[in-house]
Short mmCIF file of C-alpha atoms and ligand atoms in Angstrom, two decimals:
data_model
loop_
_atom_site.label_atom_id
_atom_site.label_comp_id
_atom_site.label_asym_id
_atom_site.label_seq_id
_atom_site.Cartn_x
_atom_site.Cartn_y
_atom_site.Cartn_z
CA MET A 61 -49.73 49.69 26.08
CA LEU A 62 -53.04 49.52 24.26
CA THR A 63 -53.53 47.20 21.28
CA LEU A 64 -56.91 47.45 19.64
CA SER A 65 -58.55 46.29 16.42
CA ASN A 66 -61.24 48.18 14.56
CA THR A 67 -63.74 46.11 12.61
CA TYR A 68 -66.16 49.02 12.29
CA SER A 69 -63.68 50.91 10.14
CA SER A 70 -63.66 48.01 7.66
CA LEU A 71 -67.26 48.97 6.88
CA PRO A 72 -67.91 51.44 4.03
CA ASP A 73 -66.31 54.89 4.42
CA ARG A 74 -69.65 56.65 4.60
CA PHE A 75 -70.40 54.96 7.98
CA PHE A 76 -67.77 57.00 9.83
CA ALA A 77 -65.09 59.67 9.65
CA ARG A 78 -61.46 59.34 10.66
CA ALA A 79 -60.82 61.30 13.85
CA ARG A 80 -57.79 62.33 15.86
CA PRO A 81 -58.20 63.30 19.51
CA THR A 82 -57.17 66.90 20.23
CA GLY A 83 -54.47 67.21 22.86
CA VAL A 84 -55.04 68.51 26.37
CA THR A 85 -52.78 70.45 28.74
CA ALA A 86 -52.31 68.35 31.84
CA PRO A 87 -53.96 64.91 31.83
CA ARG A 88 -54.39 63.20 35.17
CA VAL A 89 -56.22 59.94 35.90
CA LEU A 90 -58.99 60.63 38.42
CA ALA A 91 -60.76 57.29 38.38
CA PHE A 92 -59.73 53.99 36.88
CA ASN A 93 -61.78 50.81 36.79
CA HIS A 94 -59.33 48.00 37.55
CA THR A 95 -62.02 45.30 37.60
CA LEU A 96 -63.20 46.25 34.13
CA ALA A 97 -59.65 46.52 32.81
CA ALA A 98 -59.03 42.93 33.97
CA GLU A 99 -62.25 41.79 32.30
CA LEU A 100 -61.05 43.40 29.08
CA GLY A 101 -57.58 41.92 29.41
CA LEU A 102 -56.00 45.40 29.41
CA ASP A 103 -52.82 46.35 31.26
CA ALA A 104 -54.36 48.24 34.18
CA ARG A 105 -51.05 49.14 35.80
CA ALA A 106 -49.79 50.73 32.62
CA LEU A 107 -53.01 52.62 31.93
CA ASP A 108 -53.57 53.90 35.47
CA SER A 109 -50.40 56.00 35.32
CA PRO A 110 -49.15 59.31 33.92
CA GLU A 111 -48.31 57.58 30.61
CA GLY A 112 -51.73 55.97 30.61
CA ALA A 113 -53.31 59.38 31.17
CA GLU A 114 -51.70 60.54 27.93
CA ILE A 115 -53.59 57.82 26.04
CA LEU A 116 -56.84 58.04 27.99
CA SER A 117 -57.00 61.80 27.44
CA GLY A 118 -56.27 61.45 23.72
CA ASN A 119 -52.89 63.20 23.97
CA ALA A 120 -51.13 60.16 22.63
CA VAL A 121 -52.57 57.65 20.19
CA PRO A 122 -50.71 54.34 20.35
CA ASP A 123 -49.19 53.12 17.08
CA GLY A 124 -51.50 51.00 14.99
CA LEU A 125 -54.73 52.60 16.19
CA ALA A 126 -56.96 54.28 13.62
CA PRO A 127 -59.61 56.15 15.61
CA ILE A 128 -62.94 57.10 14.07
CA ALA A 129 -66.13 58.99 14.81
CA MET A 130 -69.30 57.08 13.95
CA ALA A 131 -72.03 58.64 11.82
CA TYR A 132 -75.63 58.50 12.95
CA ALA A 133 -78.91 60.37 12.74
CA GLY A 134 -81.73 60.43 15.24
CA HIS A 135 -85.09 61.57 16.45
CA GLN A 136 -84.48 64.07 19.24
CA PHE A 137 -87.63 64.69 21.29
CA GLY A 138 -89.59 63.35 18.34
CA GLY A 139 -88.00 65.57 15.66
CA PHE A 140 -85.78 63.91 13.06
CA VAL A 141 -82.20 65.14 12.63
CA PRO A 142 -80.65 63.41 9.60
CA GLN A 143 -77.05 64.21 10.53
CA LEU A 144 -75.68 63.73 14.01
CA GLY A 145 -72.74 61.42 14.75
CA ASP A 146 -70.02 61.31 17.38
CA GLY A 147 -69.43 65.00 17.92
CA ARG A 148 -67.53 64.60 21.15
CA ALA A 149 -66.68 60.92 21.15
CA ILE A 150 -63.88 59.11 19.36
CA LEU A 151 -63.78 55.36 18.95
CA LEU A 152 -60.20 54.30 19.63
CA GLY A 153 -60.89 50.72 18.66
CA GLU A 154 -62.17 47.40 19.89
CA VAL A 155 -60.90 44.75 22.26
CA VAL A 156 -62.04 41.15 22.59
CA ASP A 157 -62.68 40.60 26.28
CA ARG A 158 -61.98 37.56 28.46
CA ARG A 159 -65.34 36.03 27.51
CA GLY A 160 -64.65 36.46 23.81
CA ILE A 161 -66.97 39.45 23.40
CA ARG A 162 -65.82 42.36 21.25
CA ARG A 163 -66.13 45.70 23.07
CA ASP A 164 -65.70 49.29 21.86
CA ILE A 165 -63.25 51.59 23.64
CA GLN A 166 -64.30 55.18 23.16
CA LEU A 167 -63.00 58.50 24.44
CA LYS A 168 -65.80 60.92 25.25
CA GLY A 169 -64.74 64.57 25.35
CA ALA A 170 -61.50 64.15 23.39
CA GLY A 171 -62.09 67.00 20.95
CA ARG A 172 -63.89 67.91 17.77
CA THR A 173 -64.73 65.50 14.97
CA ALA A 174 -66.30 65.83 11.52
CA TYR A 175 -69.69 65.60 13.28
CA SER A 176 -69.21 68.24 15.96
CA ARG A 177 -71.30 70.90 14.21
CA GLY A 178 -71.13 73.91 16.56
CA GLY A 179 -69.88 71.96 19.56
CA ASP A 180 -66.43 72.00 21.13
CA GLY A 181 -66.07 68.23 21.32
CA ARG A 182 -65.34 68.51 25.03
CA ALA A 183 -66.90 67.26 28.25
CA ALA A 184 -66.98 68.83 31.69
CA LEU A 185 -65.75 66.96 34.75
CA GLY A 186 -69.11 66.85 36.56
CA PRO A 187 -71.02 65.04 33.80
CA VAL A 188 -68.05 62.73 33.15
CA LEU A 189 -68.00 61.61 36.78
CA ARG A 190 -71.78 61.35 36.76
CA GLU A 191 -71.68 58.96 33.82
CA TYR A 192 -68.84 57.01 35.43
CA LEU A 193 -70.73 56.65 38.68
CA VAL A 194 -74.20 55.94 37.35
CA SER A 195 -73.12 53.52 34.61
CA GLU A 196 -71.06 51.52 37.10
CA ALA A 197 -73.95 51.58 39.57
CA MET A 198 -76.26 50.25 36.85
CA HIS A 199 -73.82 47.45 36.16
CA ALA A 200 -73.66 46.53 39.84
CA LEU A 201 -77.47 46.46 39.86
CA GLY A 202 -77.28 43.83 37.11
CA ILE A 203 -78.62 46.09 34.36
CA PRO A 204 -77.04 46.01 30.87
CA THR A 205 -75.10 49.21 30.36
CA THR A 206 -72.09 50.80 28.78
CA ARG A 207 -69.22 50.82 31.25
CA ALA A 208 -66.71 53.38 32.45
CA LEU A 209 -63.03 52.45 32.27
CA ALA A 210 -61.51 55.77 33.26
CA ALA A 211 -62.10 59.43 33.96
CA VAL A 212 -59.17 61.72 33.21
CA ALA A 213 -58.95 65.42 34.06
CA THR A 214 -57.62 67.45 31.14
CA GLY A 215 -56.26 70.47 32.99
CA ASP A 216 -58.23 72.64 30.55
CA ARG A 217 -61.45 74.53 31.05
CA VAL A 218 -64.58 73.93 29.03
CA HIS A 219 -66.99 76.77 28.48
CA ARG A 220 -70.63 76.07 29.18
CA GLU A 221 -72.73 78.63 31.07
CA THR A 222 -69.57 79.12 33.11
CA ALA A 223 -66.00 77.86 32.73
CA LEU A 224 -65.74 74.33 34.12
CA PRO A 225 -62.89 71.85 34.55
CA GLY A 226 -62.69 69.50 31.56
CA ALA A 227 -62.42 65.73 31.55
CA VAL A 228 -62.43 62.74 29.23
CA LEU A 229 -64.40 59.57 29.91
CA THR A 230 -63.26 56.23 28.54
CA ARG A 231 -66.46 54.43 27.72
CA VAL A 232 -66.77 50.73 26.95
CA ALA A 233 -69.72 49.26 25.07
CA ALA A 234 -70.63 46.00 23.37
CA SER A 235 -71.07 48.41 20.46
CA HIS A 236 -72.06 52.03 20.00
CA ILE A 237 -74.43 51.27 17.12
CA ARG A 238 -77.76 52.95 17.77
CA VAL A 239 -81.22 53.06 16.22
CA GLY A 240 -79.92 56.36 14.82
CA THR A 241 -77.09 54.56 12.98
CA PHE A 242 -79.70 52.71 10.91
CA GLN A 243 -81.66 55.93 10.48
CA PHE A 244 -78.57 57.66 9.09
CA LEU A 245 -78.43 55.18 6.20
CA ALA A 246 -82.21 54.97 5.72
CA ALA A 247 -82.46 58.75 5.44
CA ARG A 248 -80.05 58.55 2.49
CA GLY A 249 -81.92 55.72 0.78
CA ASP A 250 -78.83 53.56 1.28
CA VAL A 251 -80.41 50.08 1.19
CA GLU A 252 -77.11 48.36 0.48
CA GLY A 253 -75.57 50.12 3.48
CA LEU A 254 -78.48 49.04 5.67
CA ALA A 255 -77.97 45.39 4.75
CA THR A 256 -74.24 45.74 5.42
CA LEU A 257 -74.86 47.33 8.81
CA ALA A 258 -77.52 44.77 9.73
CA ASP A 259 -75.18 41.91 8.82
CA TYR A 260 -72.40 43.47 10.88
CA VAL A 261 -74.76 43.82 13.85
CA ILE A 262 -76.00 40.23 13.55
CA ASP A 263 -72.47 38.94 13.33
CA ARG A 264 -71.26 40.93 16.30
CA LEU A 265 -74.24 41.30 18.62
CA TYR A 266 -76.75 38.63 17.60
CA PRO A 267 -74.57 35.73 16.36
CA ALA A 268 -77.33 33.19 17.06
CA LEU A 269 -79.29 34.75 14.16
CA ARG A 270 -76.58 34.24 11.51
CA GLU A 271 -78.29 31.26 9.90
CA THR A 272 -81.89 32.39 10.49
CA PRO A 273 -83.82 32.56 7.20
CA ASP A 274 -85.66 35.85 7.93
CA ARG A 275 -82.62 37.28 9.67
CA TYR A 276 -83.38 41.00 9.41
CA LEU A 277 -86.84 40.49 10.87
CA ALA A 278 -85.24 38.28 13.53
CA LEU A 279 -82.79 41.09 14.25
CA LEU A 280 -85.66 43.53 14.81
CA LYS A 281 -87.24 41.00 17.17
CA GLY A 282 -83.91 40.50 18.93
CA VAL A 283 -83.51 44.24 19.50
CA ALA A 284 -87.16 44.43 20.66
CA ASP A 285 -86.59 41.70 23.24
CA ARG A 286 -83.41 43.27 24.61
CA GLN A 287 -84.96 46.73 24.79
CA ALA A 288 -88.08 45.37 26.51
CA GLU A 289 -85.96 43.61 29.12
CA LEU A 290 -83.74 46.67 29.55
CA VAL A 291 -86.52 49.17 30.09
CA ALA A 292 -88.31 46.75 32.44
CA ARG A 293 -85.14 46.65 34.53
CA TRP A 294 -84.94 50.44 34.58
CA MET A 295 -88.49 50.55 35.85
CA HIS A 296 -87.69 48.03 38.61
CA VAL A 297 -85.02 50.29 40.12
CA GLY A 298 -86.76 53.62 39.48
CA PHE A 299 -84.32 54.78 36.80
CA VAL A 300 -85.35 57.65 34.54
CA HIS A 301 -83.07 57.81 31.49
CA GLY A 302 -84.17 61.30 30.62
CA VAL A 303 -83.20 61.51 26.96
CA MET A 304 -84.47 58.43 25.13
CA ASN A 305 -83.84 59.85 21.68
CA THR A 306 -83.30 57.24 18.95
CA ASP A 307 -79.61 58.19 18.83
CA ASN A 308 -79.40 57.22 22.51
CA SER A 309 -81.14 53.90 21.95
CA SER A 310 -78.58 51.13 21.69
CA ILE A 311 -78.90 48.17 19.33
CA SER A 312 -76.95 46.02 21.80
CA GLY A 313 -79.61 46.60 24.48
CA GLU A 314 -77.26 48.46 26.81
CA THR A 315 -78.16 51.61 28.71
CA ILE A 316 -76.30 54.40 26.94
CA ASP A 317 -75.86 58.14 27.46
CA PHE A 318 -76.17 59.17 31.07
CA GLY A 319 -76.69 62.90 30.54
CA PRO A 320 -79.79 63.93 32.45
CA CYS A 321 -80.64 60.54 33.97
CA ALA A 322 -81.55 60.16 37.64
CA PHE A 323 -83.19 57.74 40.05
CA MET A 324 -86.59 58.46 41.50
CA ASP A 325 -86.89 58.63 45.29
CA VAL A 326 -90.60 59.03 46.01
CA TYR A 327 -92.70 56.89 43.70
CA ASP A 328 -94.39 59.11 41.18
CA PRO A 329 -95.01 57.66 37.71
CA ALA A 330 -94.78 61.15 36.21
CA THR A 331 -91.24 61.74 37.50
CA VAL A 332 -89.08 63.79 35.15
CA PHE A 333 -85.70 65.31 36.02
CA SER A 334 -84.30 66.73 32.81
CA SER A 335 -84.46 70.50 32.54
CA ILE A 336 -84.94 70.31 28.76
CA ASP A 337 -87.76 67.74 28.89
CA GLN A 338 -90.44 70.33 29.41
CA GLY A 339 -93.31 68.30 28.02
CA GLY A 340 -92.33 65.31 30.16
CA ARG A 341 -91.91 63.16 27.04
CA TYR A 342 -89.35 60.96 28.80
CA GLN A 343 -90.97 60.76 32.24
CA TYR A 344 -90.67 57.49 34.18
CA GLN A 345 -93.97 55.92 33.12
CA ASN A 346 -93.51 56.84 29.44
CA GLN A 347 -90.29 54.87 29.04
CA PRO A 348 -91.81 51.61 27.73
CA GLY A 349 -93.98 53.48 25.25
CA ILE A 350 -91.01 55.53 24.06
CA ALA A 351 -88.88 52.40 23.68
CA GLN A 352 -91.63 50.98 21.48
CA TRP A 353 -91.78 54.21 19.48
CA ASN A 354 -88.02 54.04 18.97
CA LEU A 355 -88.35 50.42 17.90
CA ALA A 356 -90.91 51.47 15.29
CA ARG A 357 -88.33 53.95 13.94
CA LEU A 358 -85.81 51.09 13.68
CA ALA A 359 -88.44 48.90 12.00
CA GLU A 360 -89.03 51.57 9.35
CA THR A 361 -85.37 51.60 8.43
CA LEU A 362 -85.31 47.81 8.01
CA LEU A 363 -88.42 47.53 5.79
CA PRO A 364 -86.56 47.44 2.45
CA ILE A 365 -84.36 44.56 3.60
CA ILE A 366 -87.03 42.64 5.50
CA ASP A 367 -89.09 41.85 2.42
CA GLY A 368 -89.09 42.81 -1.28
CA SER A 369 -92.80 43.55 -0.96
CA THR A 370 -93.40 46.68 1.10
CA GLU A 371 -96.78 45.42 2.21
CA GLU A 372 -95.33 42.15 3.52
CA ALA A 373 -92.45 43.95 5.17
CA VAL A 374 -94.75 46.39 6.94
CA GLU A 375 -96.96 43.63 8.20
CA LYS A 376 -94.09 41.56 9.60
CA ALA A 377 -92.25 44.49 11.14
CA ASN A 378 -95.40 45.98 12.57
CA GLN A 379 -96.27 42.74 14.34
CA THR A 380 -92.86 42.81 16.02
CA VAL A 381 -93.40 46.39 17.16
CA VAL A 382 -96.87 45.56 18.47
CA ASP A 383 -95.55 42.50 20.31
CA PHE A 384 -93.06 44.69 22.16
CA ALA A 385 -95.84 45.81 24.50
CA SER A 386 -96.59 42.32 25.78
CA THR A 387 -92.91 41.35 25.92
CA PHE A 388 -92.28 44.41 28.06
CA GLN A 389 -95.32 43.77 30.23
CA THR A 390 -94.23 40.19 30.90
CA ALA A 391 -90.68 41.24 31.79
CA TRP A 392 -91.94 44.10 33.94
CA LEU A 393 -94.41 41.98 35.90
CA ALA A 394 -91.97 39.11 36.35
CA GLY A 395 -89.46 41.55 37.85
CA LEU A 396 -92.00 43.20 40.12
CA GLY A 397 -93.16 39.76 41.13
CA ARG A 398 -89.59 38.91 42.14
CA LYS A 399 -89.40 42.17 44.09
CA ILE A 400 -92.37 41.08 46.21
CA GLY A 401 -91.04 37.54 46.58
CA LEU A 402 -93.11 35.67 43.97
CA SER A 403 -91.34 32.89 42.16
CA ASP A 404 -93.94 32.65 39.39
CA ILE A 405 -96.64 34.89 37.96
CA ARG A 406 -100.31 34.01 38.06
CA ASP A 407 -103.45 35.69 36.76
CA GLN A 408 -104.21 37.98 39.68
CA ASP A 409 -100.61 39.01 40.37
CA GLY A 410 -100.83 42.08 38.15
CA VAL A 411 -103.66 43.35 40.34
CA LEU A 412 -101.73 42.61 43.54
CA VAL A 413 -98.68 44.50 42.24
CA GLN A 414 -100.72 47.41 40.98
CA SER A 415 -102.54 47.84 44.27
CA LEU A 416 -99.19 48.14 46.05
CA LEU A 417 -98.00 50.70 43.49
CA ASP A 418 -101.22 52.68 43.93
CA LEU A 419 -100.68 52.81 47.70
CA MET A 420 -97.05 53.82 47.25
CA GLN A 421 -98.04 56.61 44.90
CA GLN A 422 -100.87 57.83 47.08
CA ASP A 423 -98.65 58.01 50.18
CA ARG A 424 -95.57 59.23 48.30
CA VAL A 425 -93.25 56.58 49.68
CA ASP A 426 -89.68 56.05 48.65
CA TRP A 427 -89.45 53.42 45.87
CA THR A 428 -86.20 51.78 46.93
CA THR A 429 -86.83 51.81 50.69
CA SER A 430 -90.30 50.35 50.49
CA PHE A 431 -89.35 47.35 48.37
CA ARG A 432 -86.31 46.67 50.51
CA ARG A 433 -88.31 46.80 53.72
CA LEU A 434 -90.96 44.42 52.44
CA ALA A 435 -88.53 41.60 53.27
CA ASP A 436 -88.69 42.67 56.93
CA CYS A 437 -92.33 41.59 56.88
CA VAL A 438 -91.19 38.12 55.78
CA ARG A 439 -88.68 38.11 58.63
CA GLY A 440 -91.54 38.81 61.06
CA ASP A 441 -91.47 42.58 61.54
CA ASP A 442 -94.06 44.58 59.58
CA VAL A 443 -93.34 47.89 61.27
CA PRO A 444 -90.40 49.18 59.19
CA PHE A 445 -92.52 48.72 56.06
CA THR A 446 -95.91 49.89 57.31
CA THR A 447 -94.55 53.06 58.95
CA LEU A 448 -93.64 54.29 55.47
CA PHE A 449 -97.34 54.65 54.67
CA ASP A 450 -99.97 57.09 55.90
CA ASP A 451 -102.91 54.84 55.19
CA ARG A 452 -102.05 52.08 57.67
CA ALA A 453 -105.36 50.25 57.26
CA ALA A 454 -104.90 50.02 53.49
CA VAL A 455 -101.34 48.81 53.77
CA ALA A 456 -102.36 46.20 56.36
CA ARG A 457 -105.02 44.91 53.95
CA TRP A 458 -102.46 44.73 51.17
CA LEU A 459 -100.06 42.79 53.39
CA MET A 460 -102.78 40.25 54.13
CA ASP A 461 -103.51 39.74 50.44
CA TRP A 462 -99.81 39.45 49.73
CA GLN A 463 -99.23 36.96 52.53
CA ALA A 464 -102.15 34.88 51.30
CA ARG A 465 -100.61 34.86 47.83
CA LEU A 466 -97.21 33.84 49.20
CA ALA A 467 -98.84 31.06 51.24
CA SER A 468 -100.53 29.71 48.12
CA GLY A 469 -97.23 29.51 46.26
CA THR A 470 -94.22 27.23 46.57
CA PRO A 471 -93.44 27.00 50.29
CA ALA A 472 -90.17 28.71 51.23
CA GLU A 473 -88.28 29.20 54.47
CA PRO A 474 -88.84 32.83 55.55
CA GLU A 475 -85.12 33.63 55.60
CA ALA A 476 -84.58 32.05 52.17
CA LEU A 477 -87.47 34.06 50.74
CA ALA A 478 -86.35 37.29 52.41
CA SER A 479 -82.80 36.96 51.15
CA ARG A 480 -84.08 36.17 47.64
CA MET A 481 -86.00 39.45 47.81
CA ASP A 482 -82.90 41.26 49.08
CA ARG A 483 -81.02 40.19 45.98
CA VAL A 484 -83.45 42.08 43.73
CA ASN A 485 -84.30 45.01 46.01
CA PRO A 486 -81.20 47.15 46.44
CA VAL A 487 -80.40 49.03 49.64
CA TYR A 488 -78.36 51.60 47.73
CA ILE A 489 -78.99 53.44 44.48
CA PRO A 490 -77.19 56.58 43.29
CA ARG A 491 -79.39 58.98 45.23
CA ASN A 492 -79.52 62.40 43.63
CA HIS A 493 -78.27 64.30 46.68
CA LEU A 494 -75.35 61.89 47.09
CA VAL A 495 -74.40 62.15 43.43
CA GLU A 496 -74.50 65.95 43.67
CA GLU A 497 -72.39 65.92 46.82
CA ALA A 498 -69.78 63.64 45.20
CA LEU A 499 -69.59 65.67 41.99
CA GLY A 500 -69.56 68.98 43.86
CA ALA A 501 -66.55 67.95 45.97
CA ALA A 502 -64.68 66.77 42.89
CA VAL A 503 -65.47 69.79 40.72
CA GLN A 504 -65.20 72.55 43.33
CA HIS A 505 -62.51 71.18 45.63
CA ASP A 506 -60.68 68.60 43.55
CA ASN A 507 -61.68 66.16 46.29
CA LEU A 508 -62.54 62.70 44.99
CA GLY A 509 -63.12 61.25 48.48
CA PRO A 510 -66.94 61.45 48.40
CA PHE A 511 -67.01 60.09 44.82
CA GLU A 512 -64.87 57.10 45.83
CA ALA A 513 -66.90 56.47 49.01
CA LEU A 514 -70.13 56.48 47.03
CA MET A 515 -68.68 54.25 44.31
CA ALA A 516 -67.57 51.74 46.95
CA VAL A 517 -71.05 51.50 48.48
CA LEU A 518 -72.76 51.26 45.08
CA ALA A 519 -70.49 48.41 44.01
CA LYS A 520 -72.54 46.08 46.26
CA PRO A 521 -76.00 47.62 46.16
CA HIS A 522 -77.87 44.62 47.51
CA ASP A 523 -75.65 44.03 50.58
CA ASP A 524 -76.56 45.95 53.68
CA GLN A 525 -73.26 47.59 54.58
CA GLY A 526 -74.26 48.40 58.13
CA PRO A 527 -74.88 51.50 60.26
CA ALA A 528 -71.66 53.23 59.16
CA GLN A 529 -73.06 53.49 55.62
CA SER A 530 -76.71 54.07 56.51
CA ARG A 531 -76.74 57.62 55.19
CA PHE A 532 -76.13 56.22 51.69
CA ALA A 533 -79.43 54.34 51.93
CA GLU A 534 -81.54 57.29 52.96
CA PRO A 535 -83.73 59.26 50.58
CA GLY A 536 -82.72 62.84 49.91
CA PRO A 537 -83.99 65.70 52.05
CA ASN A 538 -87.61 66.44 51.26
CA ASP A 539 -86.70 69.54 49.36
CA ALA A 540 -89.51 71.73 48.10
CA ARG A 541 -87.68 72.22 44.81
CA PRO A 542 -87.83 69.32 42.37
CA TYR A 543 -84.46 67.84 41.43
CA ARG A 544 -83.24 69.00 38.01
CA THR A 545 -80.63 67.48 35.74
CA PHE A 546 -78.90 68.89 32.69
CA CYS A 547 -77.67 67.43 29.41
CA GLY A 548 -74.10 67.48 28.32
CA THR A 549 -71.51 64.92 29.29
P1 AMP B 28 -76.30 63.73 23.38
O1 AMP B 28 -77.21 64.73 23.95
O2 AMP B 28 -75.10 63.46 24.24
O3 AMP B 28 -76.98 62.45 23.01
O4 AMP B 28 -75.70 64.37 22.05
C1 AMP B 28 -76.47 64.63 20.92
C2 AMP B 28 -75.54 64.97 19.76
O5 AMP B 28 -74.86 66.19 19.99
C3 AMP B 28 -74.47 63.93 19.50
O6 AMP B 28 -74.29 63.84 18.11
C4 AMP B 28 -73.27 64.52 20.17
O7 AMP B 28 -72.07 64.03 19.63
C5 AMP B 28 -73.45 66.01 19.92
N1 AMP B 28 -72.79 66.83 20.94
C6 AMP B 28 -73.20 67.01 22.21
N2 AMP B 28 -72.35 67.80 22.90
C7 AMP B 28 -71.34 68.13 22.05
C8 AMP B 28 -70.15 68.91 22.17
N3 AMP B 28 -69.79 69.51 23.31
N4 AMP B 28 -69.37 69.01 21.07
C9 AMP B 28 -69.71 68.40 19.93
N5 AMP B 28 -70.81 67.65 19.76
C10 AMP B 28 -71.63 67.50 20.80
MG1 MG B 29 -76.10 60.68 22.65
#
């Protein structure tokens, strides 16, 4: 029913530990991603079934599979932890998808591994569904991300602050190798291991670099470019990852680990949701700087294989880390330009964008709604956009500047321009109150209706799905309490 290979386990033994999922009492498929299964060439009918639930919960491991837990280290909130690893995730194996890309299939919450330390290796239903929902929403928004193939209830309880229903998430990634995977080897002075890992990564994730002379430096640059693009895209949709530790920073450039993440409603650059992020280290506006910091940690691990001379290696790697800032800035501005309908970026566009952001911040407008409604102005009705702001005179001035800029660019039919904007400005994002409502119904009442309804709307985030779905587009109630999220999938 599930045939997988495992190239990662052909790497040296010290990179991983063999792992067997621990059985559960009563597995039941709650959500299954048929579209993704087809993309992966998996037998969806067989997996989305009681027999499939046995495999997707870890109760049964198909013959021929040799599951492992991957070793990694990581900086958590800036402090280095030399030994982490998959403590509640087990890599079942890999599948080559319909496009020829090798993807990891991992069970998250399938029991303890050699790296579990004090943890139980389990996941609670709420966080599993949260990751399922938000990762699939990210994908629909066109943002690189790990995917969710299935969520399976275990029939067992997991003990957190209270007893909660348990679940297992089947996660799919281009690879689960993280900055922390390199740090694990670097912390042990394992230069040979670093070269082996880097070659594996190049071969699997950056095949265009195979023949490049300075290939380890090129790899660092490749990771820098993907991370810059990724974080820019997060910023464009108001996504706050919440726990950008180096062990949650993917070498493939996918969004990974959806623990305390959330989308911002009102535009506030200092937005932070995670209850454990007390210093606001991972607040919205810090994300590019943190990504660069994480890249510097990756660069450090690669120094011994970048150049025999430490001085040379430092200089080359450092330049790549420094360049990240401008790569990010370019990607960020290009995306914001697209959001306001610009087809190219000119000198003064940064100022034009920033003045809009300043107005949005000052008047505490909803990020998603305001960008979406800007297209109404192109269609001839300014009111839906301007009513979002308190300072009407300032917003009218901005609209005039913006319209002058549009007029000086490539001429476009208003409807063509407006629909181009609609394709980058979603109507629907996973609003915090909607996510809470969906998870609450599932966890407290075993009712997956709201989860499925929300998933259906978020599958086409840029298409206005009409008045019947309008409540999914609205910002949350203006609650006095700030929204809080918690770690622990
Ligand atoms: P995360 O916050 O999900 O990035 O996890 C950080 C580290 O803690 C990873 O090495 C996880 O595998 C480990 N971990 C988190 N929760 C558990 C758990 N319930 N049981 C075992 N290990 C865990
Ligand atoms: Mg993690």
